[in-house]
Amino acid sequence: NQVATYYGQGAYQQRLSTFCAETSLDIINVGFVDVFPDVGLTGWPETNFGNQCDGSFFVNGDETSGLLANCHQIMEDIPLCQDAGKKVFLSLGGSAPASGQYIASKDSADDFADWIWGAFGPVTPEWTADGLPRPFGDVVFDGFDLDIEWGTGFGYGYLAKRLRHNYDTYRDSNPESKNFYLSAAPQCYLLGNLLTEAISYAPFDYIWVQFYNNPSCSANLYADGLPGFNFDDWVSIITSGANPDAKLFVGLPAEESEAISGYYIDSESIESLVNKYMNKHPKTFGGVMLWEATGSYNNTDSKGNVFSQSVKNILVD
Ligand SMILES: CNC(=O)NC(=N)Nc1ccccc1
């Protein structure tokens, strides 16, 4: 079982290398591509990585885009995380801006996937020959995460499926290349969920459900002995989806302040929850996702363990 986290939006966050050195972290989602091309400046996606970039943007033709051009610390550090055996995904979406996650049509979903693949996937001569940007240079992400918090739900399945198509096409002609992964971070409510259709349509490898910030289905209900925590429903969604072997992670706040008040649960509650659901769904249970890395780093227990280490100890004991 694995621990996944998010990096890029932490308050006064340290550079990524700090978290590459954190042995309890297996997967790191770097966020965010927060504005999608249909609404992005110059028709390119836009990015935001908190305090990690120098504030300059790529120019597209004679227009300034919203794509950050100099995030050198992230570019330098992703290979450190990968060399340490971690998977590093680029996360699309995030909690702001609400208007950013709009996809106009299937064609624009496909174009968006191709753009992401060209800019952040394997380096290809065509992409750079066309003068298109590689925001992190030769860094090749291990996969892409859909952290969809807004919108109508339209297009995310097409986006995910096209990314998978691009992986498969690339690996057909580069059989020695590394694996690529797809993940998603749905909210835990079911009615009107923005990602359940995508999960039924496109083969994701990891689904980390945000069991926080939602009153009807979050993990604090389990911790308080109340009904509503809907991990079982999510197991059914996955096992009847496009990839029934996808792994389901319990998404939790890494620190009290990193979720709306009342949703943080402590490691004792996590231990009880993990023991129950890991044994109830041994094939689908994949681990714990923590929002987010800096909060975890600042949340140490009496033994001096950062929160992700406490969670890892629960998962492997
Ligand atoms: C996986 N994405 C998130 O966990 N986003 C998230 N936690 N956004 C947020 C919402 C309200 C308060 C703080 C963070």
Coordinates of C-alpha atoms and ligand atoms in Angstrom, one line a residue:
N1 CA 0.0 0.0 0.0
Q2 CA 1.2 3.4 -1.0
V3 CA 1.1 7.0 0.2
A4 CA 0.3 9.7 -2.4
T5 CA 0.4 13.4 -1.9
Y6 CA 0.1 16.8 -3.6
Y7 CA 2.9 19.3 -4.0
G8 CA 2.7 22.9 -5.4
Q9 CA 0.1 24.7 -3.3
G10 CA 1.6 24.5 0.2
A11 CA 1.9 27.6 2.3
Y12 CA 5.6 28.8 2.2
Q13 CA 6.4 25.4 0.7
Q14 CA 10.0 24.2 0.5
R15 CA 11.4 23.0 -2.8
L16 CA 10.3 19.6 -4.0
S17 CA 13.6 18.0 -3.2
T18 CA 12.6 18.2 0.5
F19 CA 9.8 15.7 -0.3
C20 CA 11.9 13.6 -2.6
A21 CA 13.9 12.8 0.5
E22 CA 10.7 11.8 2.4
T23 CA 10.8 8.0 2.2
S24 CA 7.1 7.6 3.2
L25 CA 5.9 9.2 0.0
D26 CA 5.4 7.0 -3.1
I27 CA 3.5 9.2 -5.5
I28 CA 3.7 13.0 -5.8
N29 CA 1.1 14.9 -7.7
V30 CA 2.6 18.3 -8.8
G31 CA -0.2 20.9 -9.1
F32 CA -1.5 22.6 -11.0
V33 CA -2.3 23.1 -14.6
D34 CA -5.1 25.2 -13.3
V35 CA -6.6 26.7 -16.5
F36 CA -7.4 24.6 -19.5
P37 CA -6.7 25.7 -23.1
D38 CA -10.4 26.6 -24.0
V39 CA -10.2 29.4 -21.4
G40 CA -6.4 29.9 -21.2
L41 CA -4.6 32.9 -22.5
T42 CA -3.5 32.5 -26.1
G43 CA -5.3 29.1 -26.2
W44 CA -2.6 27.4 -24.1
P45 CA -3.1 25.9 -20.7
E46 CA -2.0 28.0 -17.7
T47 CA -0.1 26.8 -14.6
N48 CA 0.3 27.7 -11.0
F49 CA 2.8 26.1 -8.6
G50 CA 2.5 28.5 -5.7
N51 CA 5.8 30.1 -4.6
Q52 CA 8.0 27.9 -6.8
C53 CA 8.3 29.9 -10.1
D54 CA 9.8 33.3 -10.9
G55 CA 6.6 34.8 -12.3
S56 CA 7.6 34.9 -16.0
F57 CA 5.4 33.3 -18.6
F58 CA 6.0 31.8 -22.1
V59 CA 5.1 34.0 -25.0
N60 CA 3.0 32.5 -27.7
G61 CA 3.5 34.4 -31.0
D62 CA 3.3 38.0 -29.8
E63 CA 1.0 37.3 -26.8
T64 CA 2.0 36.4 -23.2
S65 CA 0.5 33.2 -22.1
G66 CA -0.5 32.0 -18.6
L67 CA 2.0 29.1 -18.8
L68 CA 4.8 29.6 -16.3
A69 CA 8.2 29.6 -17.9
N70 CA 10.7 29.4 -15.1
C71 CA 10.0 26.9 -12.3
H72 CA 13.6 25.7 -12.2
Q73 CA 13.5 24.2 -8.7
I74 CA 10.7 21.8 -9.7
M75 CA 12.4 21.0 -13.0
E76 CA 15.7 20.2 -11.2
D77 CA 13.9 18.2 -8.4
I78 CA 11.5 15.9 -10.3
P79 CA 14.4 13.7 -11.4
L80 CA 15.6 13.4 -7.8
C81 CA 12.1 12.1 -6.8
Q82 CA 12.1 9.7 -9.7
D83 CA 15.6 8.5 -8.9
A84 CA 14.4 7.9 -5.4
G85 CA 11.7 5.5 -6.8
K86 CA 8.8 7.8 -6.6
K87 CA 6.2 8.4 -9.3
V88 CA 5.7 12.1 -10.2
F89 CA 2.4 13.0 -11.9
L90 CA 1.4 16.4 -13.2
S91 CA -2.0 17.4 -11.8
L92 CA -4.6 19.1 -14.0
G93 CA -7.3 21.2 -12.2
G94 CA -7.1 22.1 -8.6
S95 CA -9.4 24.1 -6.4
A96 CA -9.1 27.5 -8.3
P97 CA -10.1 29.2 -10.5
A98 CA -13.6 27.8 -10.9
S99 CA -13.7 28.9 -14.5
G100 CA -10.4 27.1 -15.4
Q101 CA -11.5 23.5 -15.9
Y102 CA -13.8 24.0 -18.9
I103 CA -13.6 21.8 -21.9
A104 CA -15.6 22.9 -24.9
S105 CA -15.8 19.8 -27.1
K106 CA -14.4 16.3 -27.6
D107 CA -12.0 17.7 -30.2
S108 CA -10.6 20.3 -27.7
A109 CA -10.3 17.5 -25.1
D110 CA -8.2 15.5 -27.5
D111 CA -6.1 18.6 -28.4
F112 CA -5.6 19.4 -24.7
A113 CA -4.4 15.8 -24.1
D114 CA -2.0 16.0 -27.1
W115 CA -0.7 19.4 -25.8
I116 CA -0.1 18.0 -22.3
W117 CA 1.6 15.0 -23.8
G118 CA 3.8 17.1 -26.1
A119 CA 4.8 19.6 -23.4
F120 CA 5.1 17.3 -20.3
G121 CA 5.4 13.7 -21.7
P122 CA 8.3 12.2 -23.6
V123 CA 10.5 14.7 -25.5
T124 CA 9.8 14.5 -29.2
P125 CA 11.7 16.4 -31.9
E126 CA 8.5 17.5 -33.6
W127 CA 7.2 19.4 -30.5
T128 CA 10.3 21.5 -29.9
A129 CA 10.8 21.9 -33.7
D130 CA 7.4 23.6 -33.8
G131 CA 8.8 26.0 -31.1
L132 CA 6.3 24.6 -28.6
P133 CA 7.2 24.9 -24.9
R134 CA 8.6 22.3 -22.5
P135 CA 8.0 24.1 -19.2
F136 CA 10.1 21.5 -17.3
G137 CA 12.6 20.8 -20.1
D138 CA 13.5 17.2 -20.6
V139 CA 11.7 16.1 -17.4
V140 CA 9.1 13.4 -18.3
F141 CA 6.2 13.0 -15.9
D142 CA 5.2 9.4 -14.9
G143 CA 1.6 10.3 -15.4
F144 CA -1.2 12.8 -15.2
D145 CA -3.8 13.4 -12.5
L146 CA -7.2 14.9 -12.9
D147 CA -8.1 17.0 -9.8
I148 CA -11.4 18.2 -11.1
E149 CA -13.2 20.5 -8.7
W150 CA -15.4 22.6 -11.0
G151 CA -17.3 22.5 -14.3
T152 CA -20.0 20.4 -15.8
G153 CA -18.1 17.1 -15.9
F154 CA -18.0 17.3 -19.7
G155 CA -14.8 16.3 -21.5
Y156 CA -12.8 14.7 -18.7
G157 CA -13.3 11.2 -19.9
Y158 CA -12.3 12.2 -23.4
L159 CA -9.2 13.9 -22.0
A160 CA -8.2 10.8 -20.0
K161 CA -8.8 8.4 -22.8
R162 CA -6.8 10.5 -25.2
L163 CA -3.9 10.6 -22.8
R164 CA -4.1 6.8 -22.5
H165 CA -4.1 6.6 -26.3
N166 CA -1.0 8.8 -26.5
Y167 CA 0.8 6.6 -23.9
D168 CA -0.1 3.4 -25.8
T169 CA 0.9 4.8 -29.2
Y170 CA 4.2 6.0 -27.8
R171 CA 4.9 2.7 -26.0
D172 CA 4.1 0.7 -29.2
S173 CA 7.0 2.4 -30.9
N174 CA 9.2 2.7 -27.8
P175 CA 8.6 -0.6 -26.0
E176 CA 11.6 0.0 -23.7
S177 CA 10.0 3.3 -22.3
K178 CA 8.8 3.5 -18.8
N179 CA 5.1 3.0 -17.8
F180 CA 2.7 5.9 -17.7
Y181 CA -0.2 6.3 -15.3
L182 CA -3.6 8.1 -15.0
S183 CA -5.1 9.2 -11.7
A184 CA -8.1 11.2 -10.6
A185 CA -9.1 12.9 -7.3
P186 CA -12.9 12.9 -7.3
Q187 CA -14.9 14.5 -4.5
C188 CA -16.6 11.8 -2.4
Y189 CA -20.3 12.6 -3.1
L190 CA -21.9 10.5 -5.9
L191 CA -24.8 12.5 -7.2
G192 CA -23.5 15.0 -9.7
N193 CA -19.9 13.8 -9.3
L194 CA -17.7 15.4 -12.0
L195 CA -15.4 12.3 -12.5
T196 CA -17.6 9.1 -12.2
E197 CA -18.4 9.2 -15.9
A198 CA -14.8 9.5 -16.8
I199 CA -13.9 6.6 -14.5
S200 CA -16.5 4.4 -16.3
Y201 CA -15.1 5.5 -19.7
A202 CA -11.3 5.8 -19.4
P203 CA -8.9 3.4 -17.7
F204 CA -7.4 5.1 -14.6
D205 CA -4.7 3.4 -12.5
Y206 CA -5.3 5.3 -9.3
I207 CA -8.4 7.0 -7.9
W208 CA -7.8 9.0 -4.7
V209 CA -11.2 10.2 -3.4
Q210 CA -11.3 13.4 -1.4
F211 CA -12.9 12.0 1.8
Y212 CA -12.9 15.5 3.2
N213 CA -14.6 18.9 2.6
N214 CA -17.9 17.1 1.9
P215 CA -20.4 16.7 4.8
S216 CA -22.2 13.6 3.4
C217 CA -19.4 11.1 2.8
S218 CA -16.1 12.1 4.5
A219 CA -13.9 10.1 6.7
N220 CA -14.7 12.1 9.8
L221 CA -18.1 10.4 9.8
Y222 CA -16.4 7.0 10.2
A223 CA -14.1 8.5 12.9
D224 CA -17.2 9.8 14.8
G225 CA -19.0 6.4 14.5
L226 CA -21.6 8.0 12.1
P227 CA -22.9 6.6 8.8
G228 CA -22.1 8.1 5.4
F229 CA -18.4 7.3 4.7
N230 CA -18.9 5.8 1.3
F231 CA -15.6 3.9 0.5
D232 CA -17.7 0.8 -0.4
D233 CA -19.6 2.8 -3.1
W234 CA -16.3 3.9 -4.6
V235 CA -15.1 0.3 -4.7
S236 CA -18.2 -0.5 -6.8
I237 CA -17.7 2.4 -9.1
I238 CA -14.1 1.3 -9.8
T239 CA -14.8 -2.4 -10.2
S240 CA -17.5 -1.6 -12.7
G241 CA -15.4 1.0 -14.5
A242 CA -13.1 1.0 -17.5
N243 CA -10.2 -0.3 -15.4
P244 CA -11.6 -2.6 -12.7
D245 CA -8.1 -3.2 -11.4
A246 CA -7.6 0.5 -10.5
K247 CA -6.4 1.2 -6.9
L248 CA -8.6 3.2 -4.6
F249 CA -6.9 5.5 -2.1
V250 CA -8.5 7.2 1.0
G251 CA -7.9 10.9 0.5
L252 CA -7.4 12.7 3.8
P253 CA -6.2 16.1 5.0
A254 CA -2.5 16.1 6.0
E255 CA -3.0 18.7 8.7
E256 CA -5.9 20.3 10.6
S257 CA -5.6 23.6 8.7
E258 CA -5.6 22.0 5.2
A259 CA -9.3 21.2 5.1
I260 CA -12.5 22.9 6.0
S261 CA -12.8 22.6 9.8
G262 CA -14.0 19.3 11.1
Y263 CA -12.6 17.0 8.4
Y264 CA -9.1 16.2 9.7
I265 CA -8.9 12.9 11.4
D266 CA -6.0 11.7 13.6
S267 CA -3.7 8.7 13.0
E268 CA -5.7 6.6 15.5
S269 CA -8.8 7.0 13.5
I270 CA -6.9 6.4 10.3
E271 CA -5.5 3.2 11.7
S272 CA -9.0 1.9 12.4
L273 CA -10.3 3.0 9.0
V274 CA -7.4 1.5 7.1
N275 CA -7.5 -1.8 9.0
K276 CA -11.3 -2.2 8.2
Y277 CA -11.3 -1.2 4.6
M278 CA -7.9 -2.7 3.6
N279 CA -9.2 -6.1 4.8
K280 CA -12.7 -5.6 3.3
H281 CA -11.4 -4.7 -0.1
P282 CA -7.8 -6.2 -0.3
K283 CA -7.8 -6.1 -4.2
T284 CA -9.0 -2.5 -4.6
F285 CA -7.6 -0.8 -1.5
G286 CA -4.4 1.0 -2.7
G287 CA -3.4 3.3 0.2
V288 CA -3.9 6.9 1.4
M289 CA -3.6 10.2 -0.4
L290 CA -2.8 13.2 1.7
W291 CA -3.6 16.9 0.9
E292 CA -0.9 18.0 1.0
A293 CA 2.9 17.7 1.3
T294 CA 3.8 20.8 3.3
G295 CA 0.9 20.3 5.7
S296 CA 2.1 16.8 6.3
Y297 CA 5.7 18.0 6.8
N298 CA 4.5 20.5 9.5
N299 CA 2.3 17.9 11.2
T300 CA 4.7 15.8 13.4
D301 CA 3.7 13.4 16.1
S302 CA 5.2 12.8 19.6
K303 CA 7.8 10.5 18.0
G304 CA 8.8 13.2 15.6
N305 CA 7.3 11.4 12.6
V306 CA 5.8 13.6 9.8
F307 CA 2.2 12.7 9.1
S308 CA 2.9 10.8 5.9
Q309 CA 5.3 8.6 7.9
S310 CA 2.7 7.9 10.5
V311 CA 0.3 7.0 7.8
K312 CA 2.9 4.8 6.0
N313 CA 3.5 3.0 9.3
I314 CA -0.2 2.2 9.5
L315 CA -0.3 0.9 6.0
V316 CA 2.7 -1.4 6.2
D317 CA 2.2 -2.7 9.8
Ligands
LIG1 C1 -6.9 16.8 -4.3 N1 -7.4 18.2 -4.3 C2 -7.7 18.8 -3.1 O1 -7.6 18.1 -2.0 N2 -8.0 20.1 -3.1 C3 -8.3 20.7 -1.9 N3 -8.2 20.2 -0.8 N4 -8.8 22.0 -2.0 C4 -9.1 22.7 -0.9 C5 -10.4 23.0 -0.7 C6 -10.8 23.7 0.5 C7 -9.8 24.1 1.4 C8 -8.5 23.7 1.2 C9 -8.1 23.0 0.1

